[in-house]
Amino acid sequence: MGKTLLVAEKPSQAREYAKTLGVKGKGEGYFANEEYIISWCIGHLFELKSPETYMDLDKVGKRWGIHRLPVLPQVGEFKHGLKLSTQKQFKVLERLLKSQEIEQVICGTDADREGQLLFQEVWDAVGCQKPLFRLWISSLTQEAIREGMAKLRPFHEVEGLAQAGYGRSYGDWDFGMNLTEGFSALFGSFDPIRKKPNVISMGRVQTPTLALVVEREWSIQNFVPVSYVEIEAEFTSDKGIYKGKWFDPAAKKSRTSKGQAKSPEDNQEQEKSSLDLARGNEIIDKVQGKMGKVHSIKEKESMEHHPLLFDLTSLTVAASKRYGFGAEKVLKIAQSLYEKKAITYPRTDCNFLPPDLLPKLKAHVQALQNGPYGQWAEKALALPLPKGKRVINEITAHHAIIPTTEKVGSNLSPDEVKIWEMIVLRFLTIWFPSARYAEKEIVTVVDSESFMTKGRVLLEAGWKEVESSAKHPASSGKSKDEKENDDQPSGLLPNMLKDDEVLAKSCQALQKETKPPKRYTQGDLIKAMEGAGKEIEDEMLRQQLKGKGLGTVATRAAIIENLLDREYLVQQQKVLAPTEKGVELIGLIKERLPQAQLLISAEMTGQMEYELAQVERGEIPLSHYMSRVEQAIRNIIEELRRFESTYGKKPIAFGGDTKKGMHSERATNIKSTLPEKEPLKGQVVEVLGICPSCGGGVVEREKGYGCQNWQTGCPFIVWKNSICGKVLTPTQVKSLLDKGKTPLIQGFRSKTGKSFQAYLVWENPSTGKLRFEFEKKGDIGRR
């Protein structure tokens, strides 16, 4: 009888398979016994070859350019190259797949799109025709592996997964290779200081993700705060003291009837711009020291349900807020915990468990009895199985992340303990009842002015008591964001009754102003990517939008790392900020390239991700998805070709000094670096100053700052060429024309790479020639 070949994704996974199946013999690149041979890939053994593979380089040349594009191989024409580092293991797999000793093959790589693809590349390269099955498991415990081996899936059930894997690979290659070359040819350059090219990397998911961060930064930079006043009064009575905030009951009633607001706090948010200091002082004078009455009292109980179980996105968001962990770090820790059999499969976009897991849940709790949360595990085991729709619901390929049935030893790192602890506590909370609160609202009226008081008291902690028992809390308890957003009032209020008299003992006006949007943390950005640019806080609503986001749970962390590595983003403590390069690229696309705006549309890219999921489910053929990709690329390349013929090449900023991010002078004057459209008839063009050569007006043009009298022969122009890494802004040119020198400019770089600061002054003002002037007299350099 022939043997079964089981192919794992990596050696560590193969060792777990071997241990479970009792395969103890070891060969070069595999484990073996009389029944099984277990071998492995090492991630992707193959990579797609470069665009030059498909070109006649004698005709198009080796230099990047629009004339070489587009390069769009058909699905069956893509060429795969074996990586040098994986050749040895491929030879092992090739020999085994062709061996007459092997009767059937099981794909045991990670049960997701990428895991299927890396196996499929090997399978197709070898051209194997043997019976093929799929091992589909959600943890590496021996119980899960045995159960999976007993329920092997026929390959045709995951054929769509393999097609989607190829679609992701081919589509990303088409976008990345064509558009990176096209954009780099027009907008890239070579940095002689750092001796490397400024490549303008583009990607199907990478570029719209960058756009989310840049557009958020623009919102922050353009934000105009609105001042408003809140009136707070302190009331005293024989039953106690309490405070209240002024609100307009008429406005509340009007908006509530229209469904626009449901609470006085909502009303106050909308009234911020209308209640100014003068009106506030009028209210204070009216009620200060006056008697009033309790107009109404509302009391009710409210419930707060336990949060949903973690998927990879919500785990990343929580770990980012709690510990400041980046997305890539969370994924690596979760993957390590999975390989150590501490948690179930982490690359999941599902927050629920399937019904068939219910009978096994107590075993997962029992594994926690002797750990740090044994007291909660004991209590959970005495409670009924959690069966609500917030736990047991429809799942995708993999269920939510939960601890396994294995007892976790002492082999976890401190960071792994933190993530494991979060997953354990979240899992335990689903067994406990909702938290119960007593809520009370008091409306107090003094001389026709209304004040709202709201209190909230915890009656029964329920699941919250479990979550608050973390052994490794964040250093500051709640994060800064959580504290700022914690607007729910709390505390006991006096036992007031309707029509009770009170004294407005004091009243004050609190002057405030609206705040700009906040920069994304990595966790926030992951959430925005999942919602295709929409940050959805409601957990159940988020479920409806899944599948139409930017990238997948398995790729989003890597996308953020790429943006950081390629100097489009910079990490500033816990938040992300765009660099000059990132801002200029997105600004360029928005201002001048309407066809390329597909690349920065989160909704459009999310729709493409959804179509890729349709390929995975077998609902549309791969050719349909690829034709959409190819048409989009053709349109963008044609647009770049027109841009080149009209404007020529237009280098944008280097990633360079990423610490400056959006706050450098060049970045905040992004529009000055873009080629100007031709002015419309009657359109006013800003005159920056008087021309030193002929007395005409100097205006900004595509390639420089020139005189309006250029058509009659005026030679004056200050080119927008890089001067030791800096390009003059309109503000600096205005200073030159007015004072004969720029403000002190920082960030110049010498030929040796040393940073320096200097003024730029005229050497020959009639032609626009400049020179450096340093702060020390006599130290003058010529440009």
Tab-separated table of C-alpha atoms in Angstrom, residues 289-471:
chain	number	residue	atom	x	y	z
A	289	GLY	CA	-28.287	82.350	43.395
A	290	LYS	CA	-31.887	81.774	42.311
A	291	MET	CA	-34.292	79.071	43.415
A	292	GLY	CA	-35.463	76.449	40.970
A	293	LYS	CA	-37.350	73.183	40.807
A	294	VAL	CA	-36.795	69.616	39.685
A	295	HIS	CA	-38.796	69.486	36.483
A	296	SER	CA	-38.536	65.766	35.737
A	297	ILE	CA	-36.770	62.591	36.799
A	298	LYS	CA	-36.188	59.504	34.681
A	299	GLU	CA	-34.808	56.288	36.070
A	300	LYS	CA	-34.066	53.068	34.226
A	301	GLU	CA	-31.820	50.060	34.206
A	302	SER	CA	-29.463	49.470	31.277
A	303	MET	CA	-27.393	46.497	30.189
A	304	GLU	CA	-23.962	46.376	28.614
A	305	HIS	CA	-23.296	43.131	26.742
A	306	HIS	CA	-19.925	41.444	26.708
A	307	PRO	CA	-17.759	42.394	23.693
A	308	LEU	CA	-17.509	40.051	20.735
A	309	LEU	CA	-14.716	37.505	20.667
A	310	PHE	CA	-11.522	38.640	18.978
A	311	ASP	CA	-10.821	38.439	15.300
A	312	LEU	CA	-7.383	39.598	14.153
A	313	THR	CA	-8.543	43.184	13.530
A	314	SER	CA	-10.185	43.711	16.914
A	315	LEU	CA	-7.220	42.018	18.644
A	316	THR	CA	-4.854	44.401	16.872
A	317	VAL	CA	-6.947	47.439	17.789
A	318	ALA	CA	-7.139	46.362	21.439
A	319	ALA	CA	-3.416	45.587	21.704
A	320	SER	CA	-2.556	48.879	19.996
A	321	LYS	CA	-4.623	50.850	22.511
A	322	ARG	CA	-3.572	48.855	25.544
A	323	TYR	CA	0.127	48.315	24.912
A	324	GLY	CA	0.989	50.454	21.881
A	325	PHE	CA	1.841	47.343	19.830
A	326	GLY	CA	2.103	47.782	16.064
A	327	ALA	CA	-0.013	45.673	13.703
A	328	GLU	CA	2.910	43.563	12.476
A	329	LYS	CA	4.000	42.858	16.040
A	330	VAL	CA	0.517	41.704	17.055
A	331	LEU	CA	0.340	39.376	14.055
A	332	LYS	CA	3.773	37.885	14.777
A	333	ILE	CA	2.913	37.319	18.441
A	334	ALA	CA	-0.447	35.764	17.552
A	335	GLN	CA	1.198	33.493	14.966
A	336	SER	CA	3.766	32.390	17.554
A	337	LEU	CA	1.000	31.641	20.077
A	338	TYR	CA	-0.769	29.584	17.406
A	339	GLU	CA	2.380	27.594	16.674
A	340	LYS	CA	2.837	27.026	20.417
A	341	LYS	CA	-0.727	25.652	20.501
A	342	ALA	CA	-1.854	28.367	22.935
A	343	ILE	CA	-4.568	29.893	20.687
A	344	THR	CA	-6.606	28.946	17.640
A	345	TYR	CA	-5.852	30.169	14.126
A	346	PRO	CA	-5.246	33.950	14.342
A	347	ARG	CA	-5.655	35.155	10.728
A	348	THR	CA	-9.424	35.198	10.980
A	349	ASP	CA	-11.956	37.917	10.193
A	350	CYS	CA	-14.689	36.256	12.263
A	351	ASN	CA	-15.849	37.144	15.805
A	352	PHE	CA	-18.129	34.122	16.281
A	353	LEU	CA	-18.048	30.396	16.974
A	354	PRO	CA	-19.904	27.666	15.067
A	355	PRO	CA	-22.664	25.621	16.767
A	356	ASP	CA	-20.660	22.384	16.466
A	357	LEU	CA	-17.994	23.847	18.756
A	358	LEU	CA	-20.451	24.246	21.659
A	359	PRO	CA	-19.978	20.745	23.124
A	360	LYS	CA	-16.205	21.279	23.153
A	361	LEU	CA	-16.154	24.724	24.791
A	362	LYS	CA	-15.897	23.438	28.347
A	363	ALA	CA	-12.663	21.645	27.428
A	364	HIS	CA	-11.215	25.013	26.397
A	365	VAL	CA	-12.209	26.442	29.792
A	366	GLN	CA	-10.875	23.445	31.706
A	367	ALA	CA	-7.436	24.036	30.195
A	368	LEU	CA	-7.420	27.403	32.011
A	369	GLN	CA	-8.270	26.065	35.476
A	370	ASN	CA	-4.700	25.853	36.746
A	371	GLY	CA	-3.577	29.125	35.170
A	372	PRO	CA	-3.676	32.724	36.396
A	373	TYR	CA	-7.418	32.958	35.698
A	374	GLY	CA	-8.410	29.682	37.291
A	375	GLN	CA	-10.996	31.363	39.549
A	376	TRP	CA	-12.919	32.661	36.519
A	377	ALA	CA	-12.561	29.343	34.716
A	378	GLU	CA	-14.102	27.579	37.729
A	379	LYS	CA	-17.022	30.014	37.791
A	380	ALA	CA	-17.510	29.717	34.021
A	381	LEU	CA	-17.719	25.937	34.225
A	382	ALA	CA	-20.593	26.268	36.683
A	383	LEU	CA	-22.542	28.475	34.242
A	384	PRO	CA	-24.622	27.427	31.206
A	385	LEU	CA	-23.008	27.279	27.759
A	386	PRO	CA	-23.051	30.682	25.995
A	387	LYS	CA	-25.516	30.343	23.101
A	388	GLY	CA	-26.483	33.907	22.151
A	389	LYS	CA	-25.938	35.310	18.666
A	390	ARG	CA	-23.080	37.417	19.973
A	391	VAL	CA	-21.172	34.126	20.409
A	392	ILE	CA	-22.706	31.400	18.216
A	393	ASN	CA	-23.304	32.740	14.749
A	394	GLU	CA	-22.411	32.323	11.105
A	395	ILE	CA	-18.662	31.991	10.607
A	396	THR	CA	-16.322	32.547	7.665
A	397	ALA	CA	-13.375	30.244	6.908
A	398	HIS	CA	-12.187	30.280	10.539
A	399	HIS	CA	-13.954	31.022	13.795
A	400	ALA	CA	-12.969	33.661	16.361
A	401	ILE	CA	-9.635	33.482	18.200
A	402	ILE	CA	-9.930	31.582	21.479
A	403	PRO	CA	-7.518	29.705	23.757
A	404	THR	CA	-7.024	26.056	22.855
A	405	THR	CA	-7.570	22.952	24.978
A	406	GLU	CA	-3.830	22.804	25.686
A	407	LYS	CA	-2.405	23.903	29.025
A	408	VAL	CA	-0.012	26.772	28.368
A	409	GLY	CA	3.417	26.295	29.902
A	410	SER	CA	6.109	28.774	30.851
A	411	ASN	CA	7.518	29.018	27.326
A	412	LEU	CA	5.743	32.277	26.471
A	413	SER	CA	7.613	35.574	26.197
A	414	PRO	CA	6.334	38.578	28.199
A	415	ASP	CA	4.664	40.057	25.107
A	416	GLU	CA	3.116	36.698	24.221
A	417	VAL	CA	1.696	36.501	27.753
A	418	LYS	CA	0.039	39.898	27.267
A	419	ILE	CA	-1.686	38.915	24.020
A	420	TRP	CA	-2.605	35.453	25.340
A	421	GLU	CA	-4.070	37.085	28.447
A	422	MET	CA	-6.253	39.391	26.339
A	423	ILE	CA	-7.591	36.436	24.336
A	424	VAL	CA	-8.222	34.354	27.467
A	425	LEU	CA	-10.091	37.111	29.277
A	426	ARG	CA	-12.190	37.936	26.221
A	427	PHE	CA	-13.078	34.238	25.918
A	428	LEU	CA	-14.029	33.969	29.591
A	429	THR	CA	-16.282	37.054	29.450
A	430	ILE	CA	-18.739	35.310	27.091
A	431	TRP	CA	-19.773	32.968	29.939
A	432	PHE	CA	-20.781	35.768	32.295
A	433	PRO	CA	-23.927	37.937	32.379
A	434	SER	CA	-24.206	41.459	31.036
A	435	ALA	CA	-23.142	44.349	33.234
A	436	ARG	CA	-26.160	46.129	34.773
A	437	TYR	CA	-26.392	49.855	35.425
A	438	ALA	CA	-28.896	52.141	37.137
A	439	GLU	CA	-29.283	55.346	35.150
A	440	LYS	CA	-30.940	58.532	36.332
A	441	GLU	CA	-31.657	61.790	34.517
A	442	ILE	CA	-32.704	64.937	36.395
A	443	VAL	CA	-33.917	68.035	34.550
A	444	THR	CA	-33.748	71.135	36.744
A	445	VAL	CA	-35.352	74.447	35.733
A	446	VAL	CA	-34.332	77.843	37.143
A	447	ASP	CA	-36.165	80.900	35.794
A	448	SER	CA	-37.098	79.062	32.561
A	449	GLU	CA	-33.504	77.855	31.956
A	450	SER	CA	-33.070	74.059	31.845
A	451	PHE	CA	-30.174	71.993	33.154
A	452	MET	CA	-29.521	68.284	32.650
A	453	THR	CA	-27.918	65.988	35.212
A	454	LYS	CA	-27.167	62.393	34.375
A	455	GLY	CA	-25.801	59.662	36.640
A	456	ARG	CA	-24.878	56.052	36.036
A	457	VAL	CA	-24.154	53.508	38.766
A	458	LEU	CA	-22.897	49.973	38.245
A	459	LEU	CA	-25.291	47.510	39.891
A	460	GLU	CA	-23.776	44.234	38.736
A	461	ALA	CA	-20.322	43.990	37.140
A	462	GLY	CA	-21.005	40.733	35.299
A	463	TRP	CA	-18.392	40.157	32.584
A	464	LYS	CA	-16.634	43.451	33.417
A	465	GLU	CA	-15.280	41.940	36.617
A	466	VAL	CA	-13.527	39.276	34.553
A	467	GLU	CA	-11.990	41.725	32.108
A	468	SER	CA	-10.778	44.036	34.886
A	469	SER	CA	-8.769	41.227	36.514
A	470	ALA	CA	-5.919	41.408	33.981
A	471	LYS	CA	-2.560	40.478	35.487
